[in-house]
C-alpha positions as a printed NumPy array, in Angstrom:
array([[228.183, 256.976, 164.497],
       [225.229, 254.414, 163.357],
       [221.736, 255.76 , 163.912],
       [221.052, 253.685, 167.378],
       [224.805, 253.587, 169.106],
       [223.442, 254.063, 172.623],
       [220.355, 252.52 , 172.817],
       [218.708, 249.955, 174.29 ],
       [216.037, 247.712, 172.59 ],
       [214.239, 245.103, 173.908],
       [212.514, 242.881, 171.308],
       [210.113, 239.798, 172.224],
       [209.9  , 236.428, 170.711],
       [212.75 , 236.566, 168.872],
       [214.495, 233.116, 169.55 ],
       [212.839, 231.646, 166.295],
       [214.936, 230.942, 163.451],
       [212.65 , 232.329, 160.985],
       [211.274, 234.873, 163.133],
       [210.574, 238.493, 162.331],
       [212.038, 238.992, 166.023],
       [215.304, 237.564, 164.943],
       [215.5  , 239.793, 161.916],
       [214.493, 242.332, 163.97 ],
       [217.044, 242.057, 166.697],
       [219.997, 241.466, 163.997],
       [218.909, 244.45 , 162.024],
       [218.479, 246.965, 165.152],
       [222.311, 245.653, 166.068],
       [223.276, 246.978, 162.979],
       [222.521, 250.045, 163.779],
       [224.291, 249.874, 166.13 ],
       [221.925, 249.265, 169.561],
       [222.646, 246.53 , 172.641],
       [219.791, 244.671, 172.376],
       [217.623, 242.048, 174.897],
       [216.252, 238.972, 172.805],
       [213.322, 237.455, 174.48 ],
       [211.065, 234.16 , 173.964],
       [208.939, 231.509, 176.317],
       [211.603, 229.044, 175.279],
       [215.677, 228.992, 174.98 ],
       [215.389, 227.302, 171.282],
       [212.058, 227.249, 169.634],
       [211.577, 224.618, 167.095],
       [211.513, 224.547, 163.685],
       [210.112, 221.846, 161.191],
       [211.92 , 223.439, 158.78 ],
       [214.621, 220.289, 157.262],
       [218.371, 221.661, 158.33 ],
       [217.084, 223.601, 161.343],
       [216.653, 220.835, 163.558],
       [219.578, 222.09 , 165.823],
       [218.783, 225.763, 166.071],
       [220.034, 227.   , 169.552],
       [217.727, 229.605, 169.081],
       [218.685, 232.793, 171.998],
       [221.789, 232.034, 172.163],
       [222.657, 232.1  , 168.527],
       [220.831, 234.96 , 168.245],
       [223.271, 236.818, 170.983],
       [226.334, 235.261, 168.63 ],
       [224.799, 237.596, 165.905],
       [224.102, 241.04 , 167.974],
       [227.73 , 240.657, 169.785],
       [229.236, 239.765, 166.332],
       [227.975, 242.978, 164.641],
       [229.895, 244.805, 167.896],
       [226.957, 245.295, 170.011],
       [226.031, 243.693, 173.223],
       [223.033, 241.559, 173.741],
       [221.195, 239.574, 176.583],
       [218.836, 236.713, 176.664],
       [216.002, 235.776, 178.644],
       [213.844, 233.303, 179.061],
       [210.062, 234.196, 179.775],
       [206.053, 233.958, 179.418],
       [204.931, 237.543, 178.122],
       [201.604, 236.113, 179.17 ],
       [202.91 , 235.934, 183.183],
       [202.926, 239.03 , 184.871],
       [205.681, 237.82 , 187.334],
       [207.83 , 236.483, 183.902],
       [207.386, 240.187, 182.488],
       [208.491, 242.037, 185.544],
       [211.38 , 239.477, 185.56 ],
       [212.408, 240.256, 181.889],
       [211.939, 243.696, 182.274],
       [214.154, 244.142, 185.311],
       [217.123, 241.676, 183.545],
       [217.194, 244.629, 181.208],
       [217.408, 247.645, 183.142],
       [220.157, 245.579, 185.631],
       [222.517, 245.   , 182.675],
       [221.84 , 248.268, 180.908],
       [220.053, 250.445, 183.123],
       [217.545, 251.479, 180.322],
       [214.905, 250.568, 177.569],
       [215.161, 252.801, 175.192],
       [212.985, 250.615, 172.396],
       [210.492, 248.316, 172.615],
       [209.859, 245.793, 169.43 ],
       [206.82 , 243.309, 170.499],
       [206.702, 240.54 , 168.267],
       [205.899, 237.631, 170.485],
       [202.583, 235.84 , 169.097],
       [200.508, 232.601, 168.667],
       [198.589, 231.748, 165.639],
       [196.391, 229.281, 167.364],
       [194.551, 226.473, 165.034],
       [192.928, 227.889, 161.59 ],
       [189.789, 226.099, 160.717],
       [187.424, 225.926, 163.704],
       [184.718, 227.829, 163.231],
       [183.079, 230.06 , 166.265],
       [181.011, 227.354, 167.083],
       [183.468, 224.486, 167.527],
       [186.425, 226.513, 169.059],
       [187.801, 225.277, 172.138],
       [187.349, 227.381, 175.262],
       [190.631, 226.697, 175.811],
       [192.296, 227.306, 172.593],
       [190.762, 230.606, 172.63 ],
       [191.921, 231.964, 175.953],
       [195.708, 230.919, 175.237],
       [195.491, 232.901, 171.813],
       [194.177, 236.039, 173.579],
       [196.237, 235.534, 176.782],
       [199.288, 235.669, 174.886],
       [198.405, 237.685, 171.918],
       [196.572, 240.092, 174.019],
       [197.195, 240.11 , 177.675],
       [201.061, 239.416, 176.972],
       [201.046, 242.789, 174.887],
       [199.36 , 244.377, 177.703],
       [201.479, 243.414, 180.651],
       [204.754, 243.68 , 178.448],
       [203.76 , 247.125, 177.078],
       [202.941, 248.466, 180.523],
       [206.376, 246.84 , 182.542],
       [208.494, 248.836, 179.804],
       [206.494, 252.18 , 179.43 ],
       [206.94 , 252.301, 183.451],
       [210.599, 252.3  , 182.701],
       [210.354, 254.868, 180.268],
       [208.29 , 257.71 , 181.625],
       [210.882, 259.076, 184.339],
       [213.332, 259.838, 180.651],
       [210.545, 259.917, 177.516],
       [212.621, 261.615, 174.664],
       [212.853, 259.654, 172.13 ],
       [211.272, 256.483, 173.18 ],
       [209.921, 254.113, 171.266],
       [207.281, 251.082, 171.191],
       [206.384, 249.064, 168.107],
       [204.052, 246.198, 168.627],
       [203.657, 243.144, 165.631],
       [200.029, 243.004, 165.047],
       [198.948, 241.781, 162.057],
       [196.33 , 242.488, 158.914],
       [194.226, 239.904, 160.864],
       [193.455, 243.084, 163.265],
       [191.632, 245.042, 160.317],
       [188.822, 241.95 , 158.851],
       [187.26 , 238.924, 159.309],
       [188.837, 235.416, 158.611],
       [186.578, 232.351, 158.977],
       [188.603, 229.738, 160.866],
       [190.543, 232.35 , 162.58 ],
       [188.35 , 233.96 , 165.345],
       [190.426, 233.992, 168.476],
       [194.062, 235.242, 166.249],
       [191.749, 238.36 , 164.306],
       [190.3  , 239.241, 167.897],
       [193.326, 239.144, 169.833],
       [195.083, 241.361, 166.632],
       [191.87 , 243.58 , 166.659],
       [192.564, 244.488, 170.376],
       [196.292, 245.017, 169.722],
       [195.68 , 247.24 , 167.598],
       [193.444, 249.161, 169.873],
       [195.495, 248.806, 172.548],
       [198.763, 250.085, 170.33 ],
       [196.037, 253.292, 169.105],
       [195.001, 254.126, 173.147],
       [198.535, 253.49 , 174.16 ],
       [199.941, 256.399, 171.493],
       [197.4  , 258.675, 172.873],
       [198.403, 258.168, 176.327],
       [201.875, 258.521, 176.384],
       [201.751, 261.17 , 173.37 ],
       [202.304, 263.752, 176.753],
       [205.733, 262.176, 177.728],
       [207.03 , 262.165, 173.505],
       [206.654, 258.427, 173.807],
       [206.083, 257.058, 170.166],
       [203.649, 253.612, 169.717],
       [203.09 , 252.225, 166.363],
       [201.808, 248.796, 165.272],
       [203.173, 247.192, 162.092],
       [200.436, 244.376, 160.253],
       [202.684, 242.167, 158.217],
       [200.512, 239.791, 155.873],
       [201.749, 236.355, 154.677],
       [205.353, 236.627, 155.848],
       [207.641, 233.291, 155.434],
       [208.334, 232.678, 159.405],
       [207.791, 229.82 , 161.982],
       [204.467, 231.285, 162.907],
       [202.947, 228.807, 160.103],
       [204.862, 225.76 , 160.898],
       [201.32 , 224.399, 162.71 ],
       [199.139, 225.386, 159.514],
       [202.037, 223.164, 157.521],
       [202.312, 219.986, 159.867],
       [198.711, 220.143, 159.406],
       [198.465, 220.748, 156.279],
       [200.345, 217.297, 155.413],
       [198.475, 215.359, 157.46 ],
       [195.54 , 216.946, 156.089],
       [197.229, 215.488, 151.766],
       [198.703, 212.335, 153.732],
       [202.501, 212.892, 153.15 ],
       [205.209, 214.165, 155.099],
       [205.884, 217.706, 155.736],
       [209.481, 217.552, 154.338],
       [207.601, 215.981, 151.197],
       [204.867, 219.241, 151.277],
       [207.999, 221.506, 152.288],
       [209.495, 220.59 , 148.799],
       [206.221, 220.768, 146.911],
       [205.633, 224.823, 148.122],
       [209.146, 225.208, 147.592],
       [208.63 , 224.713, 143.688],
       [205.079, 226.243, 143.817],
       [205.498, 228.926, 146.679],
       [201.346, 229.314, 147.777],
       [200.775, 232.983, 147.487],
       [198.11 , 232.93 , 150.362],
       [195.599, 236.147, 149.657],
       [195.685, 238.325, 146.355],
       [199.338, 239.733, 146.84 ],
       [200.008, 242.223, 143.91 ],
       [204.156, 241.755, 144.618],
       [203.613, 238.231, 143.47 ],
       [205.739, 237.051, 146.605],
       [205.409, 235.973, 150.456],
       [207.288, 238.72 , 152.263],
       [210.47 , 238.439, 154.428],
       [211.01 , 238.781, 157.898],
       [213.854, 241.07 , 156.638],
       [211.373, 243.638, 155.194],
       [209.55 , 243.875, 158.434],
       [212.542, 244.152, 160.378],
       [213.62 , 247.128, 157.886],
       [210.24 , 248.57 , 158.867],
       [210.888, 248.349, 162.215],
       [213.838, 249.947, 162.136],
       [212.486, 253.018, 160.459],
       [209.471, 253.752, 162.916],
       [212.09 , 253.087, 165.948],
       [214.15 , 255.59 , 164.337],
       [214.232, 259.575, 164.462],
       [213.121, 259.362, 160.865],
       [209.281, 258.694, 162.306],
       [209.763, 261.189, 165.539],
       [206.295, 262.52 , 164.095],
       [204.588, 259.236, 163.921],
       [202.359, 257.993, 166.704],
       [199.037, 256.166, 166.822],
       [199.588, 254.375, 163.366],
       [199.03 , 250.988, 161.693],
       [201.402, 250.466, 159.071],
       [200.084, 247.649, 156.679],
       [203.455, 245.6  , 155.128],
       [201.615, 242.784, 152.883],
       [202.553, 243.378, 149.493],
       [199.832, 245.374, 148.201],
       [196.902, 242.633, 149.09 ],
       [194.923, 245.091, 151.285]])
């Protein structure tokens, strides 16, 4: 018997190709959970050359049934209240349960504007989503939850960008700072129904998250982003001081995942697991 036949997980923006929600959803599968794949859109893009016609969900529900397991999509806004309710109840109709909860949905929002120059605008979409959606999406699913706690799990994607500064990056470090608090309360809250909340802080990880920061980017040098695609592929940028040498893998985060949704971290709560190659 794998270590999650029998449970239900639902996992948020994980239509993207690259996505640390697709790994995650694929990986959870393989241990053997039925698993609901969520994003704001059926097939997020990709600038990536070869993914242009990634059907996104729906290839991602190929994967989970193909590994045995059964899987739904659905479409929504984590940011809506009226979208969450909607995902949330899609789940329990077709399985009658959430047993997991893997929040990875997130914007990055612009790098380079400092405080000053940031768009009113920019910066309530970035904490609407990043923040608010984690709220709204945490809360639909630990309603669910409550009435049969053992064993339940949440895990929410925050990010390294939650624990300092970055100079460009005001609205994406606030909105990770108050996941992380939120993630930290939440733990504490539903410690009294054996509810378990982590939050994982991944550092440079190779997904679509950056695919702004690169289009950008080669406007930025003047040449096409398949031409600056090439270039980092023979000099891969290493971002911050990472002692590993490497970018991580939405893989390794996925295997992360998988251990704090499993009984192997029943005694963890209230944590921030740092997964960034030794650079903090």
């Amino acid at each position: 018997m794998k270590s999650l036949e029998g449970k239900v997980c639902l996992v948020t923006g994980a239509g993207s190709i690259r996505g640390m929600g697709r790994a995650t959803a694929n990986r959870l599968a393989g241990e053997g959970a039925d698993v609901v794949v969520v994003d704001r859109e059926i097939a997020p893009k990709s600038i990536w050359p070869g993914e242009e016609n990634w059907r996104g969900l729906k290839a991602v529900i190929e994967e989970i049934e193909a590994r045995g397991n059964e899987g739904l999509a659905v479409v929504g806004d984590i940011s809506n209240s009226k979208d969450v309710d909607n995902i949330v109840q899609k789940a329990l109709d077709r399985f009658g349960k959430i047993d997991i909860l893997v929040h990875c949905a997130a914007i990055r929002g612009p790098v380079g504007p400092h405080i000053v120059e940031l768009d009113e605008e920019i910066w309530r979409k970035v904490i609407d989503i990043n923040l608010t959606g984690s709220f709204l999406i945490c809360k639909a699913v630990a309603k669910t939850m409550i009435p049969d706690p053992e064993g339940k799990k949440i895990v929410i994607i925050a990010s390294v960008a939650g624990t300092f500064g970055a100079p460009g990056s005001s609205s994406y470090c606030a909105s990770k700072y108050g996941v992380i608090g939120l993630a930290k309360t939440m733990a504490l809250e539903l410690a009294q129904y054996k509810i378990n909340v982590n939050a994982i802080n991944p550092d440079t990880i190779s997904t679509n998250l950056v695919d702004e920061r690169i289009v950008a980017a080669a406007e930025k040098e003047g040449i096409s982003v398949t031409e600056l695609l090439k270039k980092r592929a023979e000099s891969p940028p290493m971002g911050p001081n990472i002692p590993l040498g490497r970018q991580g893998e939405p893989g390794e985060v996925a295997d992360l995942v998988y251990f704090m949704v499993s009984n192997q971290s029943s005694y963890i709560t209230g944590q921030t697991i740092n997964i960034d190659g030794g650079a903090h």
